[in-house]
PDB file of C-alpha atoms and ligand atoms in Angstrom:
ATOM      1  CA  MET A  12      36.226  16.208 -34.161  1.00  0.00           C
ATOM      2  CA  SER A  13      32.956  19.019 -35.020  1.00  0.00           C
ATOM      3  CA  LEU A  14      29.967  19.080 -34.946  1.00  0.00           C
ATOM      4  CA  ILE A  15      27.751  21.444 -36.870  1.00  0.00           C
ATOM      5  CA  GLN A  16      23.812  22.142 -36.703  1.00  0.00           C
ATOM      6  CA  VAL A  17      21.933  22.787 -39.915  1.00  0.00           C
ATOM      7  CA  ILE A  18      18.578  24.089 -39.335  1.00  0.00           C
ATOM      8  CA  ASN A  19      15.923  24.441 -42.308  1.00  0.00           C
ATOM      9  CA  PRO A  20      13.531  26.943 -40.634  1.00  0.00           C
ATOM     10  CA  ASN A  21      11.065  24.905 -42.063  1.00  0.00           C
ATOM     11  CA  THR A  22       9.098  22.095 -40.719  1.00  0.00           C
ATOM     12  CA  SER A  23       9.427  19.624 -43.756  1.00  0.00           C
ATOM     13  CA  LEU A  24      11.457  16.729 -42.469  1.00  0.00           C
ATOM     14  CA  ALA A  25      11.813  15.773 -45.885  1.00  0.00           C
ATOM     15  CA  MET A  26      13.627  18.646 -46.559  1.00  0.00           C
ATOM     16  CA  THR A  27      14.659  18.263 -43.747  1.00  0.00           C
ATOM     17  CA  GLU A  28      16.133  15.124 -44.611  1.00  0.00           C
ATOM     18  CA  THR A  29      17.302  15.951 -48.127  1.00  0.00           C
ATOM     19  CA  ILE A  30      19.080  19.416 -46.177  1.00  0.00           C
ATOM     20  CA  GLY A  31      20.631  16.776 -44.166  1.00  0.00           C
ATOM     21  CA  ALA A  32      22.244  14.823 -46.694  1.00  0.00           C
ATOM     22  CA  ALA A  33      23.647  17.172 -49.051  1.00  0.00           C
ATOM     23  CA  ALA A  34      25.299  18.551 -45.804  1.00  0.00           C
ATOM     24  CA  ARG A  35      27.158  15.225 -44.880  1.00  0.00           C
ATOM     25  CA  ALA A  36      27.913  15.411 -48.590  1.00  0.00           C
ATOM     26  CA  VAL A  37      30.900  17.696 -48.520  1.00  0.00           C
ATOM     27  CA  ALA A  38      31.902  17.630 -44.857  1.00  0.00           C
ATOM     28  CA  ALA A  39      35.135  16.827 -43.722  1.00  0.00           C
ATOM     29  CA  SER A  40      35.042  13.188 -41.912  1.00  0.00           C
ATOM     30  CA  GLY A  41      35.878  14.084 -38.726  1.00  0.00           C
ATOM     31  CA  THR A  42      32.604  16.612 -38.651  1.00  0.00           C
ATOM     32  CA  ASP A  43      29.091  15.855 -37.245  1.00  0.00           C
ATOM     33  CA  ILE A  44      25.575  16.790 -39.218  1.00  0.00           C
ATOM     34  CA  ILE A  45      23.135  16.826 -37.253  1.00  0.00           C
ATOM     35  CA  ALA A  46      20.327  18.809 -39.323  1.00  0.00           C
ATOM     36  CA  VAL A  47      16.911  19.846 -37.254  1.00  0.00           C
ATOM     37  CA  SER A  48      14.056  21.724 -37.752  1.00  0.00           C
ATOM     38  CA  PRO A  49      11.491  23.689 -35.799  1.00  0.00           C
ATOM     39  CA  SER A  50       9.057  21.173 -34.283  1.00  0.00           C
ATOM     40  CA  GLN A  51       6.455  24.086 -34.985  1.00  0.00           C
ATOM     41  CA  GLY A  52       5.859  26.642 -37.958  1.00  0.00           C
ATOM     42  CA  VAL A  53       5.654  27.309 -41.415  1.00  0.00           C
ATOM     43  CA  PRO A  54       5.578  23.866 -43.770  1.00  0.00           C
ATOM     44  CA  SER A  55       7.903  26.141 -46.408  1.00  0.00           C
ATOM     45  CA  VAL A  56       9.061  30.036 -46.697  1.00  0.00           C
ATOM     46  CA  GLU A  57       7.652  31.282 -49.008  1.00  0.00           C
ATOM     47  CA  GLY A  58       7.208  35.611 -48.380  1.00  0.00           C
ATOM     48  CA  HIS A  59       7.919  37.708 -45.466  1.00  0.00           C
ATOM     49  CA  PHE A  60       5.823  36.162 -42.771  1.00  0.00           C
ATOM     50  CA  ASP A  61       6.971  32.357 -43.516  1.00  0.00           C
ATOM     51  CA  GLU A  62      10.027  33.929 -42.384  1.00  0.00           C
ATOM     52  CA  ALA A  63       8.498  35.798 -39.775  1.00  0.00           C
ATOM     53  CA  VAL A  64       6.917  32.468 -37.942  1.00  0.00           C
ATOM     54  CA  ALA A  65      10.169  30.355 -39.164  1.00  0.00           C
ATOM     55  CA  THR A  66      12.164  33.293 -37.176  1.00  0.00           C
ATOM     56  CA  ILE A  67      11.540  32.337 -33.611  1.00  0.00           C
ATOM     57  CA  GLY A  68      11.960  28.044 -34.588  1.00  0.00           C
ATOM     58  CA  VAL A  69      15.677  29.783 -36.340  1.00  0.00           C
ATOM     59  CA  LEU A  70      16.289  30.820 -32.431  1.00  0.00           C
ATOM     60  CA  GLU A  71      15.309  28.002 -30.619  1.00  0.00           C
ATOM     61  CA  GLN A  72      17.221  25.418 -32.573  1.00  0.00           C
ATOM     62  CA  ILE A  73      19.958  27.846 -32.590  1.00  0.00           C
ATOM     63  CA  LYS A  74      19.716  28.268 -28.857  1.00  0.00           C
ATOM     64  CA  ARG A  75      19.207  24.046 -28.981  1.00  0.00           C
ATOM     65  CA  GLY A  76      22.405  23.493 -30.370  1.00  0.00           C
ATOM     66  CA  ARG A  77      24.276  25.910 -27.973  1.00  0.00           C
ATOM     67  CA  GLU A  78      23.628  23.908 -25.166  1.00  0.00           C
ATOM     68  CA  GLN A  79      24.483  20.745 -27.535  1.00  0.00           C
ATOM     69  CA  GLY A  80      27.785  22.369 -27.961  1.00  0.00           C
ATOM     70  CA  VAL A  81      28.029  22.261 -30.845  1.00  0.00           C
ATOM     71  CA  SER A  82      30.838  24.176 -33.155  1.00  0.00           C
ATOM     72  CA  GLY A  83      28.609  26.181 -35.444  1.00  0.00           C
ATOM     73  CA  HIS A  84      25.452  26.213 -37.627  1.00  0.00           C
ATOM     74  CA  VAL A  85      23.236  26.962 -40.639  1.00  0.00           C
ATOM     75  CA  ILE A  86      20.606  28.170 -41.679  1.00  0.00           C
ATOM     76  CA  ALA A  87      19.408  26.113 -44.600  1.00  0.00           C
ATOM     77  CA  CYS A  88      16.768  28.763 -46.114  1.00  0.00           C
ATOM     78  CA  PHE A  89      17.249  30.651 -48.610  1.00  0.00           C
ATOM     79  CA  GLY A  90      15.925  33.386 -47.384  1.00  0.00           C
ATOM     80  CA  ASP A  91      19.126  33.847 -44.127  1.00  0.00           C
ATOM     81  CA  PRO A  92      16.091  34.199 -42.086  1.00  0.00           C
ATOM     82  CA  GLY A  93      16.903  34.863 -38.537  1.00  0.00           C
ATOM     83  CA  LEU A  94      20.408  35.290 -39.691  1.00  0.00           C
ATOM     84  CA  LEU A  95      21.291  38.721 -36.856  1.00  0.00           C
ATOM     85  CA  ALA A  96      19.211  37.265 -34.400  1.00  0.00           C
ATOM     86  CA  ALA A  97      20.699  33.896 -34.714  1.00  0.00           C
ATOM     87  CA  ARG A  98      24.286  35.151 -34.295  1.00  0.00           C
ATOM     88  CA  GLU A  99      23.367  36.805 -30.902  1.00  0.00           C
ATOM     89  CA  LEU A 100      22.330  34.233 -29.950  1.00  0.00           C
ATOM     90  CA  ALA A 101      25.311  32.251 -30.977  1.00  0.00           C
ATOM     91  CA  SER A 102      29.532  31.273 -29.532  1.00  0.00           C
ATOM     92  CA  GLY A 103      30.555  29.635 -32.412  1.00  0.00           C
ATOM     93  CA  PRO A 104      29.984  31.354 -35.994  1.00  0.00           C
ATOM     94  CA  VAL A 105      26.426  31.069 -38.384  1.00  0.00           C
ATOM     95  CA  ILE A 106      25.815  31.501 -41.830  1.00  0.00           C
ATOM     96  CA  GLY A 107      23.278  30.990 -44.239  1.00  0.00           C
ATOM     97  CA  ILE A 108      22.766  28.995 -47.072  1.00  0.00           C
ATOM     98  CA  ALA A 109      21.906  32.342 -49.156  1.00  0.00           C
ATOM     99  CA  GLU A 110      24.960  34.475 -47.962  1.00  0.00           C
ATOM    100  CA  ALA A 111      27.368  31.085 -48.121  1.00  0.00           C
ATOM    101  CA  ALA A 112      26.439  30.875 -52.135  1.00  0.00           C
ATOM    102  CA  MET A 113      26.714  34.714 -52.548  1.00  0.00           C
ATOM    103  CA  HIS A 114      29.689  34.319 -51.457  1.00  0.00           C
ATOM    104  CA  THR A 115      31.722  31.449 -53.630  1.00  0.00           C
ATOM    105  CA  ALA A 116      30.106  32.463 -56.709  1.00  0.00           C
ATOM    106  CA  THR A 117      31.618  35.928 -56.609  1.00  0.00           C
ATOM    107  CA  LEU A 118      35.732  33.957 -55.799  1.00  0.00           C
ATOM    108  CA  VAL A 119      34.520  31.509 -58.677  1.00  0.00           C
ATOM    109  CA  ALA A 120      32.854  34.154 -61.106  1.00  0.00           C
ATOM    110  CA  THR A 121      32.361  37.731 -61.543  1.00  0.00           C
ATOM    111  CA  ARG A 122      28.481  37.366 -62.532  1.00  0.00           C
ATOM    112  CA  PHE A 123      25.905  35.215 -60.782  1.00  0.00           C
ATOM    113  CA  SER A 124      22.595  33.604 -61.653  1.00  0.00           C
ATOM    114  CA  ILE A 125      20.209  32.590 -59.112  1.00  0.00           C
ATOM    115  CA  VAL A 126      17.723  30.643 -60.097  1.00  0.00           C
ATOM    116  CA  THR A 127      14.443  29.783 -56.509  1.00  0.00           C
ATOM    117  CA  THR A 128      11.018  28.937 -56.538  1.00  0.00           C
ATOM    118  CA  LEU A 129       8.545  30.916 -56.776  1.00  0.00           C
ATOM    119  CA  PRO A 130       8.316  34.771 -58.713  1.00  0.00           C
ATOM    120  CA  ARG A 131       7.180  36.551 -54.986  1.00  0.00           C
ATOM    121  CA  THR A 132      10.143  35.349 -53.126  1.00  0.00           C
ATOM    122  CA  LEU A 133      12.612  37.288 -55.695  1.00  0.00           C
ATOM    123  CA  VAL A 134      12.382  40.407 -54.545  1.00  0.00           C
ATOM    124  CA  ILE A 135      14.070  38.287 -51.355  1.00  0.00           C
ATOM    125  CA  ALA A 136      16.666  37.064 -52.532  1.00  0.00           C
ATOM    126  CA  ARG A 137      16.866  41.298 -54.312  1.00  0.00           C
ATOM    127  CA  HIS A 138      16.450  42.117 -50.557  1.00  0.00           C
ATOM    128  CA  LEU A 139      20.127  40.277 -49.300  1.00  0.00           C
ATOM    129  CA  LEU A 140      21.360  40.957 -52.233  1.00  0.00           C
ATOM    130  CA  GLN A 141      21.478  44.367 -51.613  1.00  0.00           C
ATOM    131  CA  GLN A 142      22.398  43.676 -48.412  1.00  0.00           C
ATOM    132  CA  TYR A 143      25.466  41.621 -48.507  1.00  0.00           C
ATOM    133  CA  GLY A 144      27.081  44.072 -51.199  1.00  0.00           C
ATOM    134  CA  PHE A 145      26.684  41.454 -54.401  1.00  0.00           C
ATOM    135  CA  THR A 146      24.141  43.538 -56.226  1.00  0.00           C
ATOM    136  CA  HIS A 147      26.360  44.030 -58.971  1.00  0.00           C
ATOM    137  CA  TYR A 148      28.041  40.468 -59.174  1.00  0.00           C
ATOM    138  CA  CYS A 149      24.385  39.282 -59.839  1.00  0.00           C
ATOM    139  CA  ALA A 150      23.426  38.298 -63.737  1.00  0.00           C
ATOM    140  CA  ALA A 151      20.045  37.762 -63.503  1.00  0.00           C
ATOM    141  CA  LEU A 152      16.773  36.140 -60.639  1.00  0.00           C
ATOM    142  CA  HIS A 153      14.402  33.344 -62.284  1.00  0.00           C
ATOM    143  CA  ALA A 154      11.717  30.548 -60.663  1.00  0.00           C
ATOM    144  CA  ILE A 155      10.905  28.052 -61.522  1.00  0.00           C
ATOM    145  CA  ASP A 156       7.356  28.751 -60.511  1.00  0.00           C
ATOM    146  CA  LEU A 157       7.224  25.980 -58.722  1.00  0.00           C
ATOM    147  CA  PRO A 158       5.828  25.831 -54.636  1.00  0.00           C
ATOM    148  CA  VAL A 159       8.828  24.836 -52.025  1.00  0.00           C
ATOM    149  CA  LEU A 160       7.259  21.186 -51.648  1.00  0.00           C
ATOM    150  CA  ALA A 161       7.028  20.796 -54.714  1.00  0.00           C
ATOM    151  CA  LEU A 162      10.891  19.749 -55.024  1.00  0.00           C
ATOM    152  CA  GLU A 163       9.688  17.079 -52.491  1.00  0.00           C
ATOM    153  CA  ASP A 164       6.645  15.721 -54.157  1.00  0.00           C
ATOM    154  CA  GLY A 165       8.819  13.116 -55.347  1.00  0.00           C
ATOM    155  CA  SER A 166       7.515  14.091 -59.488  1.00  0.00           C
ATOM    156  CA  GLY A 167      10.541  15.264 -60.091  1.00  0.00           C
ATOM    157  CA  LEU A 168       8.882  17.584 -61.752  1.00  0.00           C
ATOM    158  CA  ALA A 169      10.516  20.386 -59.405  1.00  0.00           C
ATOM    159  CA  GLN A 170      13.682  19.447 -60.636  1.00  0.00           C
ATOM    160  CA  ASP A 171      13.352  18.888 -64.418  1.00  0.00           C
ATOM    161  CA  LYS A 172      12.368  23.125 -64.674  1.00  0.00           C
ATOM    162  CA  VAL A 173      15.634  24.400 -62.231  1.00  0.00           C
ATOM    163  CA  ARG A 174      17.317  21.957 -64.634  1.00  0.00           C
ATOM    164  CA  GLU A 175      15.438  24.542 -67.467  1.00  0.00           C
ATOM    165  CA  ARG A 176      15.959  27.247 -65.930  1.00  0.00           C
ATOM    166  CA  CYS A 177      19.804  26.840 -65.431  1.00  0.00           C
ATOM    167  CA  LEU A 178      20.673  25.831 -69.508  1.00  0.00           C
ATOM    168  CA  ALA A 179      18.452  29.039 -69.552  1.00  0.00           C
ATOM    169  CA  ALA A 180      20.488  31.387 -67.077  1.00  0.00           C
ATOM    170  CA  LYS A 181      24.391  30.057 -69.275  1.00  0.00           C
ATOM    171  CA  GLN A 182      22.509  30.496 -72.270  1.00  0.00           C
ATOM    172  CA  GLN A 183      21.528  34.515 -71.815  1.00  0.00           C
ATOM    173  CA  ASP A 184      22.152  35.328 -68.728  1.00  0.00           C
ATOM    174  CA  GLY A 185      26.224  35.942 -69.841  1.00  0.00           C
ATOM    175  CA  CYS A 186      26.368  34.362 -66.082  1.00  0.00           C
ATOM    176  CA  GLY A 187      28.757  32.712 -65.366  1.00  0.00           C
ATOM    177  CA  ALA A 188      27.920  30.500 -62.373  1.00  0.00           C
ATOM    178  CA  ILE A 189      24.437  30.135 -61.088  1.00  0.00           C
ATOM    179  CA  VAL A 190      23.345  30.076 -57.221  1.00  0.00           C
ATOM    180  CA  LEU A 191      20.642  27.428 -56.448  1.00  0.00           C
ATOM    181  CA  GLY A 192      18.407  29.482 -54.314  1.00  0.00           C
ATOM    182  CA  CYS A 193      16.125  27.856 -52.114  1.00  0.00           C
ATOM    183  CA  GLY A 194      17.476  24.736 -49.819  1.00  0.00           C
ATOM    184  CA  GLY A 195      15.683  21.725 -50.949  1.00  0.00           C
ATOM    185  CA  MET A 196      17.490  22.143 -54.161  1.00  0.00           C
ATOM    186  CA  ALA A 197      20.826  21.023 -52.367  1.00  0.00           C
ATOM    187  CA  MET A 198      20.581  17.483 -54.253  1.00  0.00           C
ATOM    188  CA  LEU A 199      21.205  19.238 -57.295  1.00  0.00           C
ATOM    189  CA  ALA A 200      23.781  21.042 -57.779  1.00  0.00           C
ATOM    190  CA  HIS A 201      26.848  19.024 -57.885  1.00  0.00           C
ATOM    191  CA  GLN A 202      25.605  16.871 -61.132  1.00  0.00           C
ATOM    192  CA  LEU A 203      23.958  19.947 -62.938  1.00  0.00           C
ATOM    193  CA  THR A 204      28.066  21.466 -62.571  1.00  0.00           C
ATOM    194  CA  ARG A 205      29.085  18.814 -63.795  1.00  0.00           C
ATOM    195  CA  GLU A 206      26.467  18.701 -66.741  1.00  0.00           C
ATOM    196  CA  LEU A 207      26.408  22.354 -67.183  1.00  0.00           C
ATOM    197  CA  GLU A 208      30.345  23.048 -67.433  1.00  0.00           C
ATOM    198  CA  MET A 209      30.224  25.548 -64.568  1.00  0.00           C
ATOM    199  CA  PRO A 210      29.996  26.192 -61.048  1.00  0.00           C
ATOM    200  CA  VAL A 211      25.834  25.555 -59.845  1.00  0.00           C
ATOM    201  CA  ILE A 212      26.237  26.351 -56.277  1.00  0.00           C
ATOM    202  CA  ASP A 213      24.111  25.071 -52.974  1.00  0.00           C
ATOM    203  CA  GLY A 214      24.322  27.210 -50.786  1.00  0.00           C
ATOM    204  CA  VAL A 215      23.999  24.374 -47.901  1.00  0.00           C
ATOM    205  CA  SER A 216      27.466  22.479 -48.913  1.00  0.00           C
ATOM    206  CA  ALA A 217      29.123  25.963 -48.777  1.00  0.00           C
ATOM    207  CA  ALA A 218      27.849  27.083 -45.934  1.00  0.00           C
ATOM    208  CA  VAL A 219      28.929  23.523 -43.972  1.00  0.00           C
ATOM    209  CA  LYS A 220      32.505  24.078 -45.344  1.00  0.00           C
ATOM    210  CA  MET A 221      32.871  28.179 -44.490  1.00  0.00           C
ATOM    211  CA  VAL A 222      31.090  27.026 -41.136  1.00  0.00           C
ATOM    212  CA  GLU A 223      34.407  24.441 -40.935  1.00  0.00           C
ATOM    213  CA  THR A 224      36.928  27.089 -42.645  1.00  0.00           C
ATOM    214  CA  LEU A 225      35.677  29.325 -39.567  1.00  0.00           C
ATOM    215  CA  VAL A 226      36.115  26.990 -36.990  1.00  0.00           C
ATOM    216  CA  ALA A 227      40.010  25.359 -38.160  1.00  0.00           C
ATOM    217  CA  LEU A 228      40.585  28.942 -38.393  1.00  0.00           C
ATOM    218  CA  GLY A 229      39.239  29.461 -34.323  1.00  0.00           C
ATOM    219  CA  PHE A 230      36.247  32.422 -35.528  1.00  0.00           C
ATOM    220  CA  GLY A 231      33.594  32.067 -32.909  1.00  0.00           C
ATOM    221  CA  THR A 232      30.156  34.610 -34.086  1.00  0.00           C
ATOM    222  CA  SER A 233      31.773  37.632 -32.868  1.00  0.00           C
ATOM    223  CA  LYS A 234      30.403  39.103 -29.106  1.00  0.00           C
ATOM    224  CA  HIS A 235      31.410  42.904 -29.605  1.00  0.00           C
ATOM    225  CA  GLY A 236      29.886  45.224 -30.457  1.00  0.00           C
ATOM    226  CA  ASP A 237      26.055  44.321 -32.372  1.00  0.00           C
ATOM    227  CA  LEU A 238      25.830  40.816 -32.524  1.00  0.00           C
ATOM    228  CA  ALA A 239      26.773  40.225 -28.408  1.00  0.00           C
ATOM    229  CA  TRP A 240      24.359  38.240 -26.506  1.00  0.00           C
ATOM    230  CA  PRO A 241      20.460  39.558 -26.620  1.00  0.00           C
ATOM    231  CA  ILE A 242      20.898  41.942 -23.360  1.00  0.00           C
ATOM    232  CA  ALA A 243      19.139  39.790 -20.499  1.00  0.00           C
ATOM    233  CA  LYS A 244      15.521  40.388 -19.707  1.00  0.00           C
ATOM    234  CA  PRO A 245      12.822  39.284 -18.687  1.00  0.00           C
ATOM    235  CA  LEU A 246      10.203  37.282 -21.804  1.00  0.00           C
ATOM    236  CA  SER A 247       7.416  37.443 -21.272  1.00  0.00           C
ATOM    237  CA  GLY A 248       4.434  34.574 -22.223  1.00  0.00           C
ATOM    238  CA  ALA A 249       5.452  31.838 -25.061  1.00  0.00           C
ATOM    239  CA  PHE A 250       9.027  33.506 -25.614  1.00  0.00           C
ATOM    240  CA  GLN A 251      10.039  32.415 -22.251  1.00  0.00           C
ATOM    241  CA  HIS A 252      11.924  29.475 -22.822  1.00  0.00           C
ATOM    242  CA  LEU A 253      14.988  31.874 -25.356  1.00  0.00           C
ATOM    243  CA  ASN A 254      15.878  33.187 -22.755  1.00  0.00           C
TER     244      ASN A 254
HETATM  245  C1  5HY B 308      14.757  27.321 -49.185  1.00  0.00           C
HETATM  246  N1  5HY B 308      11.671  28.314 -48.889  1.00  0.00           N
HETATM  247  O1  5HY B 308      15.371  27.878 -48.909  1.00  0.00           O
HETATM  248  C2  5HY B 308      13.016  28.817 -49.060  1.00  0.00           C
HETATM  249  C3  5HY B 308      13.625  29.289 -50.730  1.00  0.00           C
HETATM  250  C4  5HY B 308      12.047  29.899 -51.532  1.00  0.00           C
HETATM  251  O2  5HY B 308      11.741  26.756 -47.580  1.00  0.00           O
HETATM  252  N2  5HY B 308      13.623  26.873 -47.730  1.00  0.00           N
HETATM  253  C5  5HY B 308      12.043  27.454 -48.158  1.00  0.00           C
HETATM  254  O3  5HY B 308      12.244  30.655 -51.204  1.00  0.00           O
HETATM  255  O4  5HY B 308      12.409  28.459 -52.331  1.00  0.00           O
END
């Protein structure tokens, strides 16, 4: 039996539920999912400042998950906030949904497009493409121009716009797969894959399967080199509990 902790870095409980449901839908029969979000932080992650604030909450959850004995962790926000810091704090594998979706896309297509929420966060996706070495695999990036929490407002408008953008990307970009660029889009991937007749990839489910695979292979995060435990030092003030 393995336990995977799926961390939604924003404080939206509705989105945490969506993400948890997507994770459970693909989890193997021997895998339990705990979906969590920080108790303090930002209601949605829509920029560099939001990412910086959300990262502390992610690290708190990683520490808590480790103390609970989870086998691995997923960071379920498309900017993969705090990914490398989280790996320093973790013994099991830690996978970000952007890296999981991008890696998956390159295994089933030579070029993929990304569909995310706000235009201002496209630069975050571009930076990750560069950092992960996937820039040349990316055909185009699209934004539906609605805030992250529009995906949870119950109107269905954001979901309709995601669908329209995916259809446009398929027709115009010359891509073979689409990566959904927000944790809140997780439940859309299955239906869109069927409708578009091409892979539409949600990073939450991809990341859960990657954690399962790494655990089955017996791999945790390497503690040799830069991902070794953080250098012990007295953290002060509000950060003492991270020791
Ligand atoms: C996400 N923001 O996956 C990102 C991505 C985005 O609160 N969860 C967030 O920019 O849409």
